[in-house]
Amino acid sequence: MPAISCSAPGKVILCGEHAVVYGAPAIALPVFQVSTVTKIFAHPQDPTGTVQIIAPSISLNSPVDSLPELNPLKVAVDLVMKEFHIDHIPACEIRIQSTLPLAAGMGSSASVTISLVRAVSTFLGHPLDNEVVNRIGFEVEKLHHGSPSGIDNSVITYTMPVFFQQGKPIEYLKIASPFTLIIADSGKKGSTAEAVAGVRQWRQMNQPHFNAWLEEIRKITLQIKESLEIGNLEAVGLNLTLNHELLKASGVSNSELDALVTTALKSGAAGAKLSGGGLGGNIIALVNKEQAPAVVQSLLACGAVKTIITDIPASSGNQAKK
Ligand code: PMV
């Protein structure tokens, strides 16, 4: 029996990725079909501080102390200890198991961190509240790519659809009508760090063009928010596709993602776009629930290696609680 078990979901970004790094708002949704589970087994017979960490999906089986100083798992454990003003945790084995695809824009790094932080703090007897979990999640995300917006750790900590803007309190999104999304994995690994660096370079080289691009995406995200609030899914779909075109213009798409988007639209999706960092990873497509199986078939025929159909329920959209 594990002493402790804590889980965290995956996520998709509905709209506004990349622009969110430069202060524009973005919308993200938790995805519960994939998750990370961290289990902690106490080893009371071992000396305090003997902590073994096992994460099969990244072939890791090591004492935490032997990990490099900036290893994200080690940093997450260290930051929890810092919250508790302690230098060691009681001897234990930490097992992290994740069904999230790596480098696919579904928030695998944030999901691992959030489940780990929740598990370690629960093991220490005081589960940290969401605000602290989110803060630690953000610190660890910085190790994965230097300048994260914080959207991944936020949506995965609060497990609610969020309207996110850097430096502002997280808003839970109001969703008037439930909707269905298909998430389709292109099978090509994305690189958020590389994609973010590419956009930054493009911005330096062409500031006026970048500013116009940023403004367009800001408008699209605000329109999607308003459309979700009144249940106008047709408008949401059109704006998702426009968002994809803008992401393409910034250089973060590729031929596989573009082909999947085109296929989704041709087979009846109301809108489709890449989701997350890009250069690989996933696309999302907004569909009628009844259409979903047919669109999935088309996406698989076009080269998608995996698909998830996720139903996003209606929600009332209150301000996030701490
Ligand atoms: O982790 P990903 O690949 O879903 O990308 C995160 C979204 C970006 O806007 C590209 C980066 C960020 O920190 O917001």
Short mmCIF file of C-alpha atoms and ligand atoms in Angstrom, two decimals:
data_model
loop_
_atom_site.label_atom_id
_atom_site.label_comp_id
_atom_site.label_asym_id
_atom_site.label_seq_id
_atom_site.Cartn_x
_atom_site.Cartn_y
_atom_site.Cartn_z
CA MET A 1 0.00 0.00 0.00
CA PRO A 2 1.40 3.42 -0.85
CA ALA A 3 1.50 5.85 2.02
CA ILE A 4 0.48 8.71 -0.25
CA SER A 5 -0.91 9.04 -3.78
CA CYS A 6 -1.52 12.37 -5.53
CA SER A 7 -2.41 12.98 -9.15
CA ALA A 8 -2.46 15.86 -11.62
CA PRO A 9 -4.13 16.04 -15.05
CA GLY A 10 -2.76 17.09 -18.42
CA LYS A 11 -3.89 20.19 -20.29
CA VAL A 12 -4.40 21.73 -23.68
CA ILE A 13 -4.13 25.36 -24.62
CA LEU A 14 -7.32 26.37 -26.41
CA CYS A 15 -5.90 29.64 -27.72
CA GLY A 16 -3.29 32.31 -27.12
CA GLU A 17 -0.14 30.19 -26.71
CA HIS A 18 3.13 32.03 -27.42
CA ALA A 19 1.30 35.38 -27.31
CA VAL A 20 0.74 34.66 -23.60
CA VAL A 21 4.52 34.82 -23.06
CA TYR A 22 4.32 38.53 -24.07
CA GLY A 23 1.39 39.46 -21.83
CA ALA A 24 -1.60 38.58 -24.02
CA PRO A 25 -4.31 36.42 -22.44
CA ALA A 26 -4.69 32.73 -23.23
CA ILE A 27 -7.20 30.00 -22.45
CA ALA A 28 -6.25 26.54 -21.19
CA LEU A 29 -8.31 23.49 -20.28
CA PRO A 30 -7.46 20.56 -18.03
CA VAL A 31 -7.53 17.16 -19.72
CA PHE A 32 -8.39 14.34 -17.35
CA GLN A 33 -7.94 11.43 -19.76
CA VAL A 34 -4.21 11.66 -19.10
CA SER A 35 -2.58 12.13 -15.72
CA THR A 36 0.49 11.85 -13.55
CA VAL A 37 0.28 9.90 -10.32
CA THR A 38 2.97 10.26 -7.67
CA LYS A 39 3.03 7.65 -4.93
CA ILE A 40 5.23 7.85 -1.86
CA PHE A 41 6.09 4.76 0.16
CA ALA A 42 7.58 5.42 3.60
CA HIS A 43 10.82 3.55 4.40
CA PRO A 44 10.96 4.07 8.17
CA GLN A 45 13.84 1.60 8.54
CA ASP A 46 16.18 3.85 6.48
CA PRO A 47 17.97 6.98 7.75
CA THR A 48 16.09 10.28 7.32
CA GLY A 49 16.88 11.90 4.00
CA THR A 50 17.24 8.62 2.10
CA VAL A 51 14.89 9.38 -0.77
CA GLN A 52 14.79 7.28 -3.91
CA ILE A 53 12.93 8.69 -6.90
CA ILE A 54 11.66 6.41 -9.66
CA ALA A 55 10.11 7.69 -12.90
CA PRO A 56 9.92 4.87 -15.47
CA SER A 57 8.75 7.11 -18.35
CA ILE A 58 12.11 8.91 -18.25
CA SER A 59 14.09 5.82 -17.16
CA LEU A 60 14.96 7.39 -13.84
CA ASN A 61 15.76 5.44 -10.67
CA SER A 62 18.07 7.46 -8.44
CA PRO A 63 18.53 8.87 -4.96
CA VAL A 64 17.21 12.46 -5.08
CA ASP A 65 20.50 13.67 -3.59
CA SER A 66 22.44 12.25 -6.55
CA LEU A 67 20.46 14.22 -9.13
CA PRO A 68 22.06 17.34 -10.62
CA GLU A 69 21.31 20.53 -8.66
CA LEU A 70 18.98 21.86 -11.36
CA ASN A 71 17.13 18.63 -12.04
CA PRO A 72 13.44 19.68 -12.05
CA LEU A 73 12.36 16.78 -9.79
CA LYS A 74 15.09 17.57 -7.28
CA VAL A 75 14.27 21.27 -7.38
CA ALA A 76 10.57 20.51 -6.80
CA VAL A 77 11.38 18.40 -3.73
CA ASP A 78 13.85 21.06 -2.48
CA LEU A 79 11.25 23.83 -2.86
CA VAL A 80 8.69 21.84 -0.87
CA MET A 81 11.30 21.30 1.90
CA LYS A 82 11.99 25.04 1.84
CA GLU A 83 8.29 25.75 2.41
CA PHE A 84 8.47 23.52 5.48
CA HIS A 85 11.84 24.98 6.63
CA ILE A 86 13.41 21.52 6.68
CA ASP A 87 16.58 20.07 5.14
CA HIS A 88 15.52 16.42 4.86
CA ILE A 89 12.36 14.45 4.45
CA PRO A 90 11.75 11.09 6.13
CA ALA A 91 13.16 8.15 4.18
CA CYS A 92 10.89 7.08 1.36
CA GLU A 93 10.53 5.95 -2.22
CA ILE A 94 8.81 8.33 -4.63
CA ARG A 95 7.25 6.74 -7.72
CA ILE A 96 6.07 8.94 -10.56
CA GLN A 97 3.93 7.40 -13.27
CA SER A 98 2.57 9.53 -16.09
CA THR A 99 0.32 8.75 -19.04
CA LEU A 100 1.03 12.17 -20.57
CA PRO A 101 2.91 12.14 -23.87
CA LEU A 102 6.27 13.89 -23.53
CA ALA A 103 6.98 17.01 -25.59
CA ALA A 104 3.47 17.06 -27.03
CA GLY A 105 2.06 20.30 -25.60
CA MET A 106 -0.04 18.53 -22.97
CA GLY A 107 1.84 19.88 -19.97
CA SER A 108 3.79 16.77 -18.96
CA SER A 109 6.45 18.69 -17.06
CA ALA A 110 3.92 20.75 -15.09
CA SER A 111 1.74 17.70 -14.41
CA VAL A 112 4.73 15.80 -12.98
CA THR A 113 5.77 18.75 -10.82
CA ILE A 114 2.30 19.46 -9.46
CA SER A 115 1.61 15.82 -8.55
CA LEU A 116 5.06 15.53 -6.96
CA VAL A 117 4.69 18.73 -4.92
CA ARG A 118 1.25 17.66 -3.72
CA ALA A 119 2.51 14.18 -2.80
CA VAL A 120 5.63 15.34 -0.93
CA SER A 121 3.75 17.97 1.05
CA THR A 122 0.99 15.48 1.88
CA PHE A 123 3.67 12.98 2.97
CA LEU A 124 5.02 15.69 5.27
CA GLY A 125 1.58 16.03 6.83
CA HIS A 126 0.47 19.38 5.38
CA PRO A 127 -0.78 19.40 1.79
CA LEU A 128 0.24 22.77 0.38
CA ASP A 129 -2.56 25.01 -0.86
CA ASN A 130 -3.07 25.69 -4.54
CA GLU A 131 -1.38 29.07 -4.48
CA VAL A 132 1.89 27.62 -3.14
CA VAL A 133 1.70 24.53 -5.35
CA ASN A 134 1.24 26.82 -8.35
CA ARG A 135 4.14 29.05 -7.32
CA ILE A 136 6.49 26.07 -7.00
CA GLY A 137 5.16 24.71 -10.29
CA PHE A 138 6.06 27.99 -11.97
CA GLU A 139 9.60 27.98 -10.52
CA VAL A 140 10.17 24.47 -11.86
CA GLU A 141 8.69 25.31 -15.27
CA LYS A 142 11.45 27.94 -15.60
CA LEU A 143 13.97 25.10 -15.68
CA HIS A 144 12.23 23.56 -18.69
CA HIS A 145 12.17 26.70 -20.80
CA GLY A 146 13.60 29.94 -19.48
CA SER A 147 10.58 32.24 -19.71
CA PRO A 148 7.34 30.33 -19.19
CA SER A 149 4.13 32.32 -18.96
CA GLY A 150 2.87 30.17 -16.09
CA ILE A 151 -0.25 28.98 -17.90
CA ASP A 152 0.64 25.26 -17.75
CA ASN A 153 1.26 25.12 -14.01
CA SER A 154 -1.86 27.25 -13.38
CA VAL A 155 -4.37 25.14 -15.31
CA ILE A 156 -2.90 21.93 -13.93
CA THR A 157 -2.90 23.21 -10.34
CA TYR A 158 -6.44 24.58 -10.42
CA THR A 159 -7.86 21.82 -12.72
CA MET A 160 -10.42 24.21 -14.17
CA PRO A 161 -10.70 25.94 -17.56
CA VAL A 162 -8.72 29.15 -17.08
CA PHE A 163 -8.46 32.54 -18.72
CA PHE A 164 -4.85 33.34 -17.97
CA GLN A 165 -2.86 36.52 -18.25
CA GLN A 166 0.57 37.02 -16.70
CA GLY A 167 0.52 39.15 -13.57
CA LYS A 168 -3.28 38.97 -13.18
CA PRO A 169 -5.32 36.74 -10.87
CA ILE A 170 -6.32 33.53 -12.59
CA GLU A 171 -9.91 33.61 -13.82
CA TYR A 172 -12.00 30.49 -14.12
CA LEU A 173 -13.63 30.57 -17.51
CA LYS A 174 -17.38 30.70 -17.95
CA ILE A 175 -18.51 28.09 -20.47
CA ALA A 176 -22.20 28.33 -21.40
CA SER A 177 -22.43 25.27 -23.67
CA PRO A 178 -20.44 22.07 -23.25
CA PHE A 179 -18.28 21.21 -26.23
CA THR A 180 -16.13 18.41 -27.59
CA LEU A 181 -12.49 18.63 -28.58
CA ILE A 182 -10.36 16.10 -30.37
CA ILE A 183 -6.71 16.16 -29.43
CA ALA A 184 -4.58 14.54 -32.12
CA ASP A 185 -0.89 13.78 -31.64
CA SER A 186 1.19 14.36 -34.77
CA GLY A 187 3.70 11.81 -33.50
CA LYS A 188 6.49 14.33 -33.91
CA LYS A 189 8.02 15.58 -30.69
CA GLY A 190 7.65 19.30 -30.19
CA SER A 191 10.12 21.55 -28.44
CA THR A 192 8.56 24.36 -26.45
CA ALA A 193 11.97 25.84 -25.63
CA GLU A 194 12.96 25.93 -29.30
CA ALA A 195 9.59 27.28 -30.40
CA VAL A 196 9.61 30.01 -27.74
CA ALA A 197 13.18 30.97 -28.72
CA GLY A 198 12.16 31.10 -32.39
CA VAL A 199 9.28 33.46 -31.69
CA ARG A 200 11.56 35.63 -29.57
CA GLN A 201 14.04 35.88 -32.44
CA TRP A 202 11.28 36.73 -34.90
CA ARG A 203 10.10 39.48 -32.51
CA GLN A 204 13.61 40.96 -32.34
CA MET A 205 13.94 40.97 -36.10
CA ASN A 206 10.50 42.30 -36.95
CA GLN A 207 9.00 44.20 -34.03
CA PRO A 208 6.14 45.95 -35.94
CA HIS A 209 5.01 42.71 -37.54
CA PHE A 210 5.26 40.95 -34.19
CA ASN A 211 3.21 43.65 -32.45
CA ALA A 212 0.43 43.37 -35.02
CA TRP A 213 0.50 39.57 -34.64
CA LEU A 214 0.27 39.86 -30.86
CA GLU A 215 -2.69 42.23 -31.12
CA GLU A 216 -4.52 39.88 -33.49
CA ILE A 217 -4.09 36.94 -31.14
CA ARG A 218 -5.18 39.04 -28.17
CA LYS A 219 -8.40 39.92 -30.03
CA ILE A 220 -9.00 36.30 -31.02
CA THR A 221 -8.61 35.09 -27.44
CA LEU A 222 -11.01 37.75 -26.15
CA GLN A 223 -13.52 36.81 -28.85
CA ILE A 224 -13.21 33.13 -27.99
CA LYS A 225 -13.78 33.96 -24.32
CA GLU A 226 -16.92 35.97 -25.15
CA SER A 227 -18.18 33.26 -27.50
CA LEU A 228 -17.73 30.58 -24.85
CA GLU A 229 -19.61 32.75 -22.36
CA ILE A 230 -22.65 32.88 -24.65
CA GLY A 231 -22.30 29.40 -26.14
CA ASN A 232 -21.51 30.51 -29.71
CA LEU A 233 -19.39 27.51 -30.66
CA GLU A 234 -19.39 28.34 -34.35
CA ALA A 235 -17.55 31.59 -33.58
CA VAL A 236 -15.17 29.73 -31.27
CA GLY A 237 -14.32 27.35 -34.11
CA LEU A 238 -13.67 30.09 -36.66
CA ASN A 239 -11.39 31.90 -34.24
CA LEU A 240 -9.47 28.74 -33.38
CA THR A 241 -8.64 28.31 -37.06
CA LEU A 242 -7.61 31.97 -37.34
CA ASN A 243 -5.36 31.43 -34.33
CA HIS A 244 -3.71 28.52 -36.14
CA GLU A 245 -3.01 30.71 -39.16
CA LEU A 246 -1.31 33.26 -36.91
CA LEU A 247 0.74 30.58 -35.17
CA LYS A 248 1.78 29.33 -38.58
CA ALA A 249 2.91 32.84 -39.50
CA SER A 250 5.12 32.92 -36.43
CA GLY A 251 6.94 29.78 -37.54
CA VAL A 252 5.84 27.35 -34.81
CA SER A 253 3.78 25.04 -37.00
CA ASN A 254 5.07 22.34 -39.34
CA SER A 255 3.74 20.34 -42.28
CA GLU A 256 2.36 17.52 -40.09
CA LEU A 257 0.40 19.92 -37.86
CA ASP A 258 -0.89 21.89 -40.86
CA ALA A 259 -2.03 18.68 -42.57
CA LEU A 260 -3.89 17.55 -39.45
CA VAL A 261 -5.59 20.95 -39.12
CA THR A 262 -6.66 20.87 -42.79
CA THR A 263 -7.95 17.30 -42.44
CA ALA A 264 -9.94 18.14 -39.31
CA LEU A 265 -11.59 21.08 -41.06
CA LYS A 266 -12.32 19.09 -44.23
CA SER A 267 -13.93 16.33 -42.23
CA GLY A 268 -16.30 18.71 -40.50
CA ALA A 269 -14.57 20.27 -37.48
CA ALA A 270 -15.83 23.77 -36.65
CA GLY A 271 -12.24 24.88 -36.06
CA ALA A 272 -8.77 23.47 -35.55
CA LYS A 273 -5.30 24.61 -34.55
CA LEU A 274 -2.01 23.42 -33.16
CA SER A 275 -1.96 23.51 -29.37
CA GLY A 276 0.98 24.31 -27.10
CA GLY A 277 4.53 25.12 -28.10
CA GLY A 278 4.26 23.57 -31.57
CA LEU A 279 7.04 22.33 -33.91
CA GLY A 280 5.36 18.98 -33.25
CA GLY A 281 2.99 17.72 -30.61
CA ASN A 282 -0.77 18.07 -30.87
CA ILE A 283 -3.52 19.77 -32.74
CA ILE A 284 -6.99 20.31 -31.29
CA ALA A 285 -10.23 20.28 -33.26
CA LEU A 286 -13.63 21.54 -32.12
CA VAL A 287 -16.34 19.11 -33.24
CA ASN A 288 -19.95 18.13 -32.71
CA LYS A 289 -19.97 15.17 -30.37
CA GLU A 290 -21.66 12.98 -33.02
CA GLN A 291 -19.01 13.90 -35.62
CA ALA A 292 -16.07 13.07 -33.38
CA PRO A 293 -15.54 9.40 -34.43
CA ALA A 294 -15.51 10.29 -38.15
CA VAL A 295 -13.07 13.18 -37.63
CA VAL A 296 -10.86 10.91 -35.54
CA GLN A 297 -10.76 8.36 -38.38
CA SER A 298 -9.70 11.06 -40.85
CA LEU A 299 -6.99 12.32 -38.49
CA LEU A 300 -5.61 8.81 -37.99
CA ALA A 301 -5.59 8.29 -41.76
CA CYS A 302 -3.66 11.58 -42.07
CA GLY A 303 -0.91 10.33 -39.76
CA ALA A 304 -2.06 11.15 -36.22
CA VAL A 305 -0.54 8.55 -33.91
CA LYS A 306 -3.01 8.98 -31.06
CA THR A 307 -6.25 10.84 -30.49
CA ILE A 308 -8.20 11.78 -27.39
CA ILE A 309 -11.83 12.91 -27.44
CA THR A 310 -12.49 15.18 -24.49
CA ASP A 311 -15.82 16.69 -23.44
CA ILE A 312 -15.51 20.09 -21.83
CA PRO A 313 -18.48 20.65 -19.49
CA ALA A 314 -20.29 23.93 -18.94
CA SER A 315 -18.89 25.90 -16.02
CA SER A 316 -19.88 28.98 -14.10
CA GLY A 317 -16.53 30.78 -14.19
CA ASN A 318 -15.83 32.16 -10.75
CA GLN A 319 -12.60 33.83 -9.75
CA ALA A 320 -9.99 31.24 -8.75
CA LYS A 321 -9.84 30.64 -5.01
CA LYS A 322 -6.55 30.33 -3.22
O1 PMV B 1 4.12 23.44 -22.73
P1 PMV B 1 3.47 23.70 -24.03
O2 PMV B 1 4.18 23.12 -25.19
O3 PMV B 1 2.00 23.43 -24.01
O4 PMV B 1 3.61 25.28 -24.34
C1 PMV B 1 3.29 26.24 -23.45
C2 PMV B 1 2.72 27.42 -24.13
C3 PMV B 1 3.66 28.53 -24.58
O5 PMV B 1 2.84 29.68 -24.69
C4 PMV B 1 4.26 28.21 -25.93
C5 PMV B 1 4.78 28.80 -23.59
C6 PMV B 1 4.33 29.38 -22.28
O6 PMV B 1 5.12 29.34 -21.35
O7 PMV B 1 3.21 29.89 -22.17
#
